[in-house]
Coordinates of C-alpha atoms in Angstrom, one line a residue:
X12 CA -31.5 83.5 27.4
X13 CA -30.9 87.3 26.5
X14 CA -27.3 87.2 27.9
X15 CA -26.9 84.1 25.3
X16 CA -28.4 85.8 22.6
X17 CA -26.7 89.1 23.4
X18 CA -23.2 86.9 23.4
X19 CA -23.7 85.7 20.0
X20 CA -24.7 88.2 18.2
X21 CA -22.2 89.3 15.6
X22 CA -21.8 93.2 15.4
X23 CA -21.8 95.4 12.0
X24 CA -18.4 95.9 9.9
X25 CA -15.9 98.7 11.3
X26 CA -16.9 101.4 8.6
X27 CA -13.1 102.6 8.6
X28 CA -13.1 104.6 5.1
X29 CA -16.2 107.2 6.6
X30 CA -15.4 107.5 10.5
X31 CA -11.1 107.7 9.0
X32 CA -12.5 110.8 7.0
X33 CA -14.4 112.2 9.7
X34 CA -11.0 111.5 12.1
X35 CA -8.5 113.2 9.3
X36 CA -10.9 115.9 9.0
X37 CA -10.9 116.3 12.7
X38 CA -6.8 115.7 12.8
X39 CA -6.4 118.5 9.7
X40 CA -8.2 121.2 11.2
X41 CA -7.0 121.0 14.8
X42 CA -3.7 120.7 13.3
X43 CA -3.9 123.7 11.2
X44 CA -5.7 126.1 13.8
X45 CA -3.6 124.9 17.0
X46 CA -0.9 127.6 17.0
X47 CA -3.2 130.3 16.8
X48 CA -3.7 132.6 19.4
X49 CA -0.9 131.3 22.1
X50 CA -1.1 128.9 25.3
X51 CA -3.9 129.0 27.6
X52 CA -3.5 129.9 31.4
X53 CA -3.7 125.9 32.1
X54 CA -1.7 125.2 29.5
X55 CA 1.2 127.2 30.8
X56 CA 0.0 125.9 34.1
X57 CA 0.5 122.3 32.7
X58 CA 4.1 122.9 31.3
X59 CA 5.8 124.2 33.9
X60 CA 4.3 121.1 36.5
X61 CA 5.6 118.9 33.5
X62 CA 9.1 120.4 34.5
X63 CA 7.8 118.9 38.2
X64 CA 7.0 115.5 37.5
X65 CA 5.2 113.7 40.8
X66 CA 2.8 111.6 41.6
X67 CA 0.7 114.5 42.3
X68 CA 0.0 118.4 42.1
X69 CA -2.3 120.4 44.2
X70 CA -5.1 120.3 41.9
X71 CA -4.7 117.4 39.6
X72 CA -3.2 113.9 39.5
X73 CA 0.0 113.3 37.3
X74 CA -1.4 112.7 33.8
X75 CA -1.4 115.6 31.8
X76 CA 1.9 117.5 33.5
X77 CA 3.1 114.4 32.3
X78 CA 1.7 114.3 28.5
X79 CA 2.3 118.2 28.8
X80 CA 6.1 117.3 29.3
X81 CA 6.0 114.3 26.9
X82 CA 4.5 116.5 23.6
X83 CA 6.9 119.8 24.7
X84 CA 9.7 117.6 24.7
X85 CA 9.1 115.9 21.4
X86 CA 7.6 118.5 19.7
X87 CA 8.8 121.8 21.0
X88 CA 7.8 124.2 24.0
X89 CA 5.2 125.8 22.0
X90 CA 1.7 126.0 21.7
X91 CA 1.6 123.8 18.3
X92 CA 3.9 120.9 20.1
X93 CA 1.8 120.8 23.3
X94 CA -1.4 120.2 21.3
X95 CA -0.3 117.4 19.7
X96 CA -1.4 115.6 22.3
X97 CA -4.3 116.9 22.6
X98 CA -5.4 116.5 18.7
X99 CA -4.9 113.0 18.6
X100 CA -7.1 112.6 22.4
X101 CA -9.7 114.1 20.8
X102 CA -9.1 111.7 17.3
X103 CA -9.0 108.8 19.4
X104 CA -12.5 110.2 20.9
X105 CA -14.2 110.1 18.1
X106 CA -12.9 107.1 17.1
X107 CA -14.3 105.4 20.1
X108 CA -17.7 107.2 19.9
X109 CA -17.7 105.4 16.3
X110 CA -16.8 101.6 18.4
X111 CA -19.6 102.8 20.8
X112 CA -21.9 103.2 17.8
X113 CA -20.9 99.8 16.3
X114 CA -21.4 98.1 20.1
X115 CA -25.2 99.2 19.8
X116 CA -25.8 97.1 16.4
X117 CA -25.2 100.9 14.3
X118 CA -24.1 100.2 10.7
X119 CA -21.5 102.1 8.6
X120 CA -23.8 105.1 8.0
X121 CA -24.9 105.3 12.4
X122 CA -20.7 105.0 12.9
X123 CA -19.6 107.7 10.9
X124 CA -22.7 110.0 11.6
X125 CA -22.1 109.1 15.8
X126 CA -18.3 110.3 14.8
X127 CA -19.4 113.7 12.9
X128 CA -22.3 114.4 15.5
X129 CA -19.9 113.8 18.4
X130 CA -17.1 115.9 17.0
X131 CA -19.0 118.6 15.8
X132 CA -20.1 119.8 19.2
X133 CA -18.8 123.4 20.6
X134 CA -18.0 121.3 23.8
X135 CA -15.9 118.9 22.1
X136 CA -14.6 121.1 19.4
X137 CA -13.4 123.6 22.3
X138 CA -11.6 121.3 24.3
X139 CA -10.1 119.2 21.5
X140 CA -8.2 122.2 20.8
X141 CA -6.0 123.0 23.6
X142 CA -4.5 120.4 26.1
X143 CA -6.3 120.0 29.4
X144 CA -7.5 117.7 31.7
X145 CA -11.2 117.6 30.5
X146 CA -9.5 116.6 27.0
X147 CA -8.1 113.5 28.2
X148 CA -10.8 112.8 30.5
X149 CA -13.5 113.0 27.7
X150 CA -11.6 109.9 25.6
X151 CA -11.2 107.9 29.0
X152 CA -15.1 108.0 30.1
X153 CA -15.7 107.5 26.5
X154 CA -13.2 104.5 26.7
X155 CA -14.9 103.6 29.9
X156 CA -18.2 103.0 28.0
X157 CA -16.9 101.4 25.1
X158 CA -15.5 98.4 27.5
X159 CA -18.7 98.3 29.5
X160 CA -20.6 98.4 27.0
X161 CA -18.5 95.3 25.5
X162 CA -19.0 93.6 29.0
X163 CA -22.8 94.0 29.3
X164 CA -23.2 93.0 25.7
X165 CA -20.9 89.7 26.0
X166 CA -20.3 88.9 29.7
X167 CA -16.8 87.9 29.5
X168 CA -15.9 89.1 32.5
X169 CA -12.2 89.6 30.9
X170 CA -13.4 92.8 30.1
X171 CA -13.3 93.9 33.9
X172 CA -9.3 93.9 33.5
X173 CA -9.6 96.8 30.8
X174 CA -12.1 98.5 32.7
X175 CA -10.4 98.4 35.9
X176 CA -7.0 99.9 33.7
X177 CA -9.2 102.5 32.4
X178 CA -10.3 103.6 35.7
X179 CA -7.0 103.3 36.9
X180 CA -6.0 105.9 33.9
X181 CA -8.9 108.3 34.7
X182 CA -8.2 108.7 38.4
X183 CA -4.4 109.3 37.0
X184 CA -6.1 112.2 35.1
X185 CA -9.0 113.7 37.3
X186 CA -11.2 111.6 39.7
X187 CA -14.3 113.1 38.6
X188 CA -14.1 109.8 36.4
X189 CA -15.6 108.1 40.0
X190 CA -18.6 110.1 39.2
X191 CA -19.4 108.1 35.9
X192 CA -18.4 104.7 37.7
X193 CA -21.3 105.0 40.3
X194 CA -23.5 105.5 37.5
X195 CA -22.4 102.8 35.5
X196 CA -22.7 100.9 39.2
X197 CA -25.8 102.1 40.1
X198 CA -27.6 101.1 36.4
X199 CA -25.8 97.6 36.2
X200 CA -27.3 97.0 40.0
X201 CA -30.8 97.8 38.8
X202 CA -31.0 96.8 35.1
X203 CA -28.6 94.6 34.7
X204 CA -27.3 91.8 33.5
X205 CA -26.2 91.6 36.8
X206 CA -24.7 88.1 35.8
X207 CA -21.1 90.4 35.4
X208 CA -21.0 90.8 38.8
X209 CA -20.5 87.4 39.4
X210 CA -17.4 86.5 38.6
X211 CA -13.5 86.8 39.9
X212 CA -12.6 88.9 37.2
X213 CA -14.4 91.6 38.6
X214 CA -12.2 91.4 41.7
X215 CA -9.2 90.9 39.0
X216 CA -9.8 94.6 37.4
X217 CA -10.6 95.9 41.2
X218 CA -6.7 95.1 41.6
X219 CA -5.8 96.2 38.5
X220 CA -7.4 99.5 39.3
X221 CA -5.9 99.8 42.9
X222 CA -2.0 99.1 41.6
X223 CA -2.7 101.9 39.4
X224 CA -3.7 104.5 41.6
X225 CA -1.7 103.7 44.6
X226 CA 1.3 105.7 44.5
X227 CA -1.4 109.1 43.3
X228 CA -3.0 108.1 46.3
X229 CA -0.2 107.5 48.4
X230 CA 1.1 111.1 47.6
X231 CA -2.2 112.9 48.1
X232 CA -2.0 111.2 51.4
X233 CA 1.4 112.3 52.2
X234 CA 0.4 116.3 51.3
X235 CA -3.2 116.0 53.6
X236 CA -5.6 115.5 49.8
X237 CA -5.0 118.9 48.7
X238 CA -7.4 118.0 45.7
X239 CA -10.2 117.4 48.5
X240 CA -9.6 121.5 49.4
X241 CA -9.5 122.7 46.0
X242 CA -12.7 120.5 45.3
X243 CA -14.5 121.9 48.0
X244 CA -13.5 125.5 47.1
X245 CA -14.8 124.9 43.1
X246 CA -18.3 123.8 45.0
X247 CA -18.4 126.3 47.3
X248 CA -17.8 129.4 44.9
X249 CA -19.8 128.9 42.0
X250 CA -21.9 125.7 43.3
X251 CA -24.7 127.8 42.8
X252 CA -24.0 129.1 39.4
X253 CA -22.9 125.9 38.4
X254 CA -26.6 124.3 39.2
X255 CA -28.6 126.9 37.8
X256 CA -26.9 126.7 34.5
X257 CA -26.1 122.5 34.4
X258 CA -29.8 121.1 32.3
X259 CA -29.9 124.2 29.9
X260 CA -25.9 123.7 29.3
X261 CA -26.5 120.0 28.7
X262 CA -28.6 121.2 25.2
X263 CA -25.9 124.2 24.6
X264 CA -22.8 121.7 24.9
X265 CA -23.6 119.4 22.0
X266 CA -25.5 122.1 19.3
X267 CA -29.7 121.5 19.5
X268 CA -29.3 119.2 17.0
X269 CA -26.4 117.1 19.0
X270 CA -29.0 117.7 22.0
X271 CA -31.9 116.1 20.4
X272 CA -29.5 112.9 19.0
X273 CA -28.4 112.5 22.8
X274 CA -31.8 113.0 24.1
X275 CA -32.9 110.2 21.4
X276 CA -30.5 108.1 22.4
X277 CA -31.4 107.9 26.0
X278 CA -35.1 107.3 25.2
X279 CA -34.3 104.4 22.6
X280 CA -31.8 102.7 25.5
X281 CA -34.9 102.9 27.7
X282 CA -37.3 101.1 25.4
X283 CA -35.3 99.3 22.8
X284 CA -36.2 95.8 24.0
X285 CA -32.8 95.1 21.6
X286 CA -31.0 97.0 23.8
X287 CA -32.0 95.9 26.8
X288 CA -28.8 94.6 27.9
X289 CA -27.3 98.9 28.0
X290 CA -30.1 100.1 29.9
X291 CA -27.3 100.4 32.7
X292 CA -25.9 103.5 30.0
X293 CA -29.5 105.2 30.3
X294 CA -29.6 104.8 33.6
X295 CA -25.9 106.4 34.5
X296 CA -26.8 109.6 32.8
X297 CA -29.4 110.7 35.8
X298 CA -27.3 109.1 38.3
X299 CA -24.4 111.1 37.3
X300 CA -26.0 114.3 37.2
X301 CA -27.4 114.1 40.4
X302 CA -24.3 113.8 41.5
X303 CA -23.3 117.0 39.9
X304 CA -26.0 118.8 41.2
X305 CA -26.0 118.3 44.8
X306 CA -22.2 118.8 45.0
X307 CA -22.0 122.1 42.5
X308 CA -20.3 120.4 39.5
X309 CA -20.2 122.6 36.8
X310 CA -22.1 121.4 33.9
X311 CA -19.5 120.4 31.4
X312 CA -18.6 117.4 33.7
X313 CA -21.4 115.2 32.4
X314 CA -20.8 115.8 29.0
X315 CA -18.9 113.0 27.9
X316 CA -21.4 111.1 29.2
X317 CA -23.7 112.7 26.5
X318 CA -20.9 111.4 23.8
X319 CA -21.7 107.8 24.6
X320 CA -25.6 108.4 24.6
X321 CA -25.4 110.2 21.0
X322 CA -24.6 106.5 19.3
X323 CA -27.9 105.2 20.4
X324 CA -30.2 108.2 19.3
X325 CA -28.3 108.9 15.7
X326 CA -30.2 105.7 14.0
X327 CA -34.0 107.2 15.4
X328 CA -33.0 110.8 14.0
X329 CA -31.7 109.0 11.0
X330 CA -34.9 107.4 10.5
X331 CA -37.1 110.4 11.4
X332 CA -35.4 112.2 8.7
X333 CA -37.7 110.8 6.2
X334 CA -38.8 113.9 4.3
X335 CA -37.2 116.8 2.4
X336 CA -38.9 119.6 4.7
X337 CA -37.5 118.1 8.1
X338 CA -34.1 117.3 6.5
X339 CA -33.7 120.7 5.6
X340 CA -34.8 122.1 8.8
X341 CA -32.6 119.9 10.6
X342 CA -29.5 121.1 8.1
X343 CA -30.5 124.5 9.0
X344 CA -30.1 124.5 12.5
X345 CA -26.9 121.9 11.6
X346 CA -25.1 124.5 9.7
X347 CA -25.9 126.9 12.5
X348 CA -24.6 124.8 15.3
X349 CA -21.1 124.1 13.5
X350 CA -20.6 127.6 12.8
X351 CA -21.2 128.5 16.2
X352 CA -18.7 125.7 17.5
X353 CA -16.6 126.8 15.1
X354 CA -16.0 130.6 16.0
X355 CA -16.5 130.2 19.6
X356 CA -14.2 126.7 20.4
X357 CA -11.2 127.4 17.3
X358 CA -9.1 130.2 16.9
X359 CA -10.4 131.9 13.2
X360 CA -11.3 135.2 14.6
X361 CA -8.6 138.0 15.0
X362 CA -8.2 137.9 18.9
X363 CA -9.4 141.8 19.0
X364 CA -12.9 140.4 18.1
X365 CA -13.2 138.1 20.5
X366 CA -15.1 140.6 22.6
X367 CA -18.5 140.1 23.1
X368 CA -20.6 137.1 22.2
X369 CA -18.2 134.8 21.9
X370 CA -16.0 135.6 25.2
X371 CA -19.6 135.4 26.8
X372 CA -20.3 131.7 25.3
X373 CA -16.9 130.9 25.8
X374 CA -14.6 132.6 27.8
X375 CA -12.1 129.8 27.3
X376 CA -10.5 131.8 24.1
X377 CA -9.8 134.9 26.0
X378 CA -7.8 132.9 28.0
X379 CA -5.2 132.1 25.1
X380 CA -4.6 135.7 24.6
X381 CA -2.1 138.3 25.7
X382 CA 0.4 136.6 27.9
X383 CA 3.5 137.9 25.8
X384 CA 2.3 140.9 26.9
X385 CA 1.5 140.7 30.5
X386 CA 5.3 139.3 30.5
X387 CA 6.3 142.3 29.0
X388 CA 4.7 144.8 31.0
X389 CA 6.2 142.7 34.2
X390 CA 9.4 143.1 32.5
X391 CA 8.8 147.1 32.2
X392 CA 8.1 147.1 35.9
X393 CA 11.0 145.0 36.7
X394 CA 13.3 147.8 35.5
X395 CA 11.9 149.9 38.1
X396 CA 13.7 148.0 40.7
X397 CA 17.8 149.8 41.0
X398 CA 19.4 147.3 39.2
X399 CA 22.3 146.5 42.3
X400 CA 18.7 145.4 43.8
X401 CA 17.5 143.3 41.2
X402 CA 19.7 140.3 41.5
X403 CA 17.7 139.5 45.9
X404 CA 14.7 140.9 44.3
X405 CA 11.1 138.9 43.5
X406 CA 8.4 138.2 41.2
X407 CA 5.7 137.1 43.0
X408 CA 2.0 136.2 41.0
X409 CA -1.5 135.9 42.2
X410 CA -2.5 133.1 39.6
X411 CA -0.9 130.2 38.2
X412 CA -1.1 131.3 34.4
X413 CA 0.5 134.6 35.1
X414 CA 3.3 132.5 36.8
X415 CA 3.3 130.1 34.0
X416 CA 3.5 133.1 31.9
X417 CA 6.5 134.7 33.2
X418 CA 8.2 131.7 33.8
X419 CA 8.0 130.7 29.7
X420 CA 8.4 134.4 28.2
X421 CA 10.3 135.7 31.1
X422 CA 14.0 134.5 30.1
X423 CA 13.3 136.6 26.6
X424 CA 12.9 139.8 29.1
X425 CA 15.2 138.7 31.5
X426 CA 12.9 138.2 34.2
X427 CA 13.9 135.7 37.0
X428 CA 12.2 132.8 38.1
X429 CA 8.6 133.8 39.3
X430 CA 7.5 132.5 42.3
X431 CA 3.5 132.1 43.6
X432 CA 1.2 130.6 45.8
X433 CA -1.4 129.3 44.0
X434 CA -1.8 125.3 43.5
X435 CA 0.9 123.9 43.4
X436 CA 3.5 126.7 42.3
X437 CA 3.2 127.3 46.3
X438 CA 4.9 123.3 46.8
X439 CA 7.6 124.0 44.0
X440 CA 9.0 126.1 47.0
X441 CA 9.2 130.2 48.4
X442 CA 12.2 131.8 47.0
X443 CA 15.3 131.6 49.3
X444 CA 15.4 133.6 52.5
X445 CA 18.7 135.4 51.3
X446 CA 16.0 137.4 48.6
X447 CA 15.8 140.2 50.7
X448 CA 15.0 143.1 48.2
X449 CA 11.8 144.2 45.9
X450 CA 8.8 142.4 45.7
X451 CA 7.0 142.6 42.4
X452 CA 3.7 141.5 42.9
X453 CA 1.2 141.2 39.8
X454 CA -2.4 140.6 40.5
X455 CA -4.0 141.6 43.8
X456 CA -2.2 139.0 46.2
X457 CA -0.7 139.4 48.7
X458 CA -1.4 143.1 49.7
X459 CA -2.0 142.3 53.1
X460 CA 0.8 144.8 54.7
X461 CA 1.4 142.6 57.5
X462 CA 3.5 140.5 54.8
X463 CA 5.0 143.4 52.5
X464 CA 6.2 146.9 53.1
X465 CA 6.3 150.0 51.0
X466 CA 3.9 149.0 48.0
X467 CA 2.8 151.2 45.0
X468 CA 0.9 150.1 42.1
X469 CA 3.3 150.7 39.1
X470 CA 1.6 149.7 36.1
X471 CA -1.9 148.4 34.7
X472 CA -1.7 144.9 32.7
X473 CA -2.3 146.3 29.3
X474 CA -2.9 143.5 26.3
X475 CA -2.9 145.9 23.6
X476 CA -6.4 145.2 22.0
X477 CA -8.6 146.3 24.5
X478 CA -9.0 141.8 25.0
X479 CA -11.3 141.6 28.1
X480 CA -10.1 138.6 29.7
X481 CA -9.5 138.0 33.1
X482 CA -6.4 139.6 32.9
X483 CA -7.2 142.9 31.7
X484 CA -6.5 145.9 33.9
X485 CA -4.4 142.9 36.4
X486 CA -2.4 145.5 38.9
X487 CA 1.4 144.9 38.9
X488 CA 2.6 146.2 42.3
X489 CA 5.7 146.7 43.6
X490 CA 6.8 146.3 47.2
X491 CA 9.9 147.6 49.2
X492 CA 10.6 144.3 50.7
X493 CA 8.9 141.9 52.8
X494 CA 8.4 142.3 56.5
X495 CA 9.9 138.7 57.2
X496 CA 11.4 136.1 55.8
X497 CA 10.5 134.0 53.3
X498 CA 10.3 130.7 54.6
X499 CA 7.9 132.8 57.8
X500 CA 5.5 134.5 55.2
X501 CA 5.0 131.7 52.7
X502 CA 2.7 129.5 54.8
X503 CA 0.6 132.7 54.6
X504 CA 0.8 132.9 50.5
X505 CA -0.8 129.8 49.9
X506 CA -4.2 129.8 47.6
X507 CA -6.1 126.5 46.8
X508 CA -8.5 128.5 44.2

């Protein structure tokens, strides 16, 4: 009788005018502030294995390389044409938190609120503004809810075809999208309606879902699941940093007053009787960060998760805001919280004061700073080498966004092709064996001298604002020559993290 009654139910009008202002408010702003600064290390990352389309990279599957190349190649090689893709994820996003809203019975005012809440958050506001994988995974386990949600509410089991597509899409992205599945699993199992579960369609979207993710999987097969090693490597470095920092990180990623909406939400989908029929949503959110916990996540993970729990908490804080003295106290701490998401997730500070408290909240920003001018100081370097040697000589990086970086700025300096070993610069190939002369190594790998001969620091990285990011003060050494080929070394040069 409550699946019938849950069928039937009509749901509130789409309150497009309020949640389109909140979304062209988003668009404008992201729009405006997404040149500043310059690419991040995973951006340049992203762009160069968009030059390398596959199946799969080292690290990630194919989706955003390939978005990376899709936005570069429409809309220019720069930092403003690659985040085009990522505004309009992080539009769609809060578009969908808005759906989620509507899904739960939320009128105009809960949708547009849900939208502004959601988008507000120094999480969201810091990923929305630079293309990553987190980006596109945050609308796809947002999507992910919507269409459960839409299952559990209706039981038409066609849903299980969009659901299985959507899964299909996150594993294409980052399978940490598995995570929020066993939740979702686990809460239907216990809660229900478990009436979903009965039907082919179920088995339908299981196929849809396996068609998708075949040839990813296929090629992870193929190159021994190198994401499996660089999963185990994230757990095993900063596993316990990541645990010790996940619960208070789940109130710091959405501003206190984001935290307490979530935090409502999950009690109201526990005791709502109305909403009986999403309990499973409640449910995934302590599934899911047990999950995290015991493997070493780090805490940002689960908080998409929190995206689809703020909907169900915005219409109790709504009516708790009943009187003038808690409405302004709630403003306060409001106006704080954007502020704060403001300056430490968007580019409006000069990047000499980034230093400090917002580097320490998020070190993110740093990140989007000074790789014209590592390039540069590579380039300096590089003329160090006779120039009769240069032409069988090498760069060689430590990192994949110093790579990334010489490989985009290089061409201005006349800088060759860089070469590295991290992820998956070390399967786009070792330079040819006939490049017998320099080595110029920037960062601290290799310096094992069983591998190069003759080195000397030559230079300091030097970003010209006294930026301390994790390139500051990066050595850039310069070798003699290798002691082997490099088809015999490379094996050797590879770094999963």
């Amino acid at each position: 009788m409550t699946q019938e009654v849950v069928t039937t139910k009509s749901l509130p009008a789409v309150a497009w005018r309020p949640v389109g202002l909140v979304a062209a408010i988003q668009l404008v702003v992201l729009t405006a502030l997404s040149g500043r600064y310059g690419f991040h290390r995973d951006e340049l990352y992203f762009v160069a294995a968009g030059k390398h389309l596959d199946w799969g990279y080292t690290d990630q599957p194919p989706i955003t390389p390939a978005l990376a190349w899709l936005s570069t190649s429409i809309f220019g090689e720069t930092p403003f044409g690659l985040r085009v893709v990522a505004t309009l994820a992080a539009v769609a996003t809060i578009i969908v938190i808005a759906y989620v809203a509507r899904e739960l019975g939320g009128n105009s005012t809960v949708q547009w609120v849900s939208a502004a809440v959601a988008a507000l958050g120094p999480f969201v506001v810091a990923v929305s503004h630079m293309l990553s994988t987190t980006t596109i995974d945050m609308l796809i386990w947002t999507l992910l809810g919507l269409f459960v949600l839409r299952l559990l509410r209706t039981g038409d089991g066609r849903w299980w075809l969009a659901i299985g597509a959507v899964i299909g899409a996150g594993m294409a992205n980052k399978w940490l999208i598995l995570v929020l599945v066993f939740g979702l699993a686990v809460g239907v199992l216990v809660f229900g309606p478990r009436a979903v579960l009965r039907t082919w369609w179920l088995a339908a979207g299981v196929a849809v879902t396996l068609v998708l993710v075949a040839p990813i999987m296929v090629w992870q097969a193929a190159n021994d699941f190198p994401m499996l090693t660089v999963a185990s490597g994230i757990s095993e470095d900063d596993g316990a940093e990541n645990r010790i920092l996940f619960i208070p990180m789940q109130l710091v990623y959405p501003t206190p007053v984001g935290a307490a909406v979530w935090i409502a939400g999950l009690l109201r989908l526990w005791r709502d009787p109305s909403l009986r029929w999403a309990r499973a949503l409640a449910m995934s959110y302590p599934v899911v960060c047990i999950v995290l916990l015991i493997a070493g996540g780090k805490p940002y993970y689960s908080v998409p998760l929190l995206l689809l729990l703020i909907p169900a908490g915005v219409q109790p804080v709504l009516n708790w805001l009943t009187t003038t003295s808690r409405r302004a106290v709630v403003g306060v701490f409001a106006a704080i919280g954007v502020v704060l998401a403001v300056i430490t997730g968007l580019p409006v500070l000069p990047p000499s004061g980034l230093n400090g408290p917002v580097l320490a909240i998020n070190k993110e920003q740093g990140e989007q700073v000074g790789w014209p001018e590592l390039t540069a100081n590579v380039a300096r370097a590089w003329t160090q080498i006779p120039e009769a040697q240069r032409a069988t000589s090498v760069i060689f990086t430590s990192n994949y966004g110093q790579a990334g970086a010489i490989e985009h700025y290089g061409p201005g300096f006349a800088l060759p092709q860089p070469h590295s070993g991290h992820m998956s610069y070390w399967d786009w190939g070792p330079p040819s064996d006939s490049m017998t002369g320099a080595v110029l190594v920037v960062g601290g790998q290799p310096m094992q001298s069983s591998l190069m001969a003759g080195c000397r620091i030559v230079a300091e990285n030097d970003n010209g604002i006294g930026l301390d990011n994790e390139e500051k003060d990066t050595p850039i050494t310069l070798c003699d020559r290798t002691t082997a080929p490099w088809s015999v070394i490379w094996p050797q040069l590879r770094r999963f993290y």
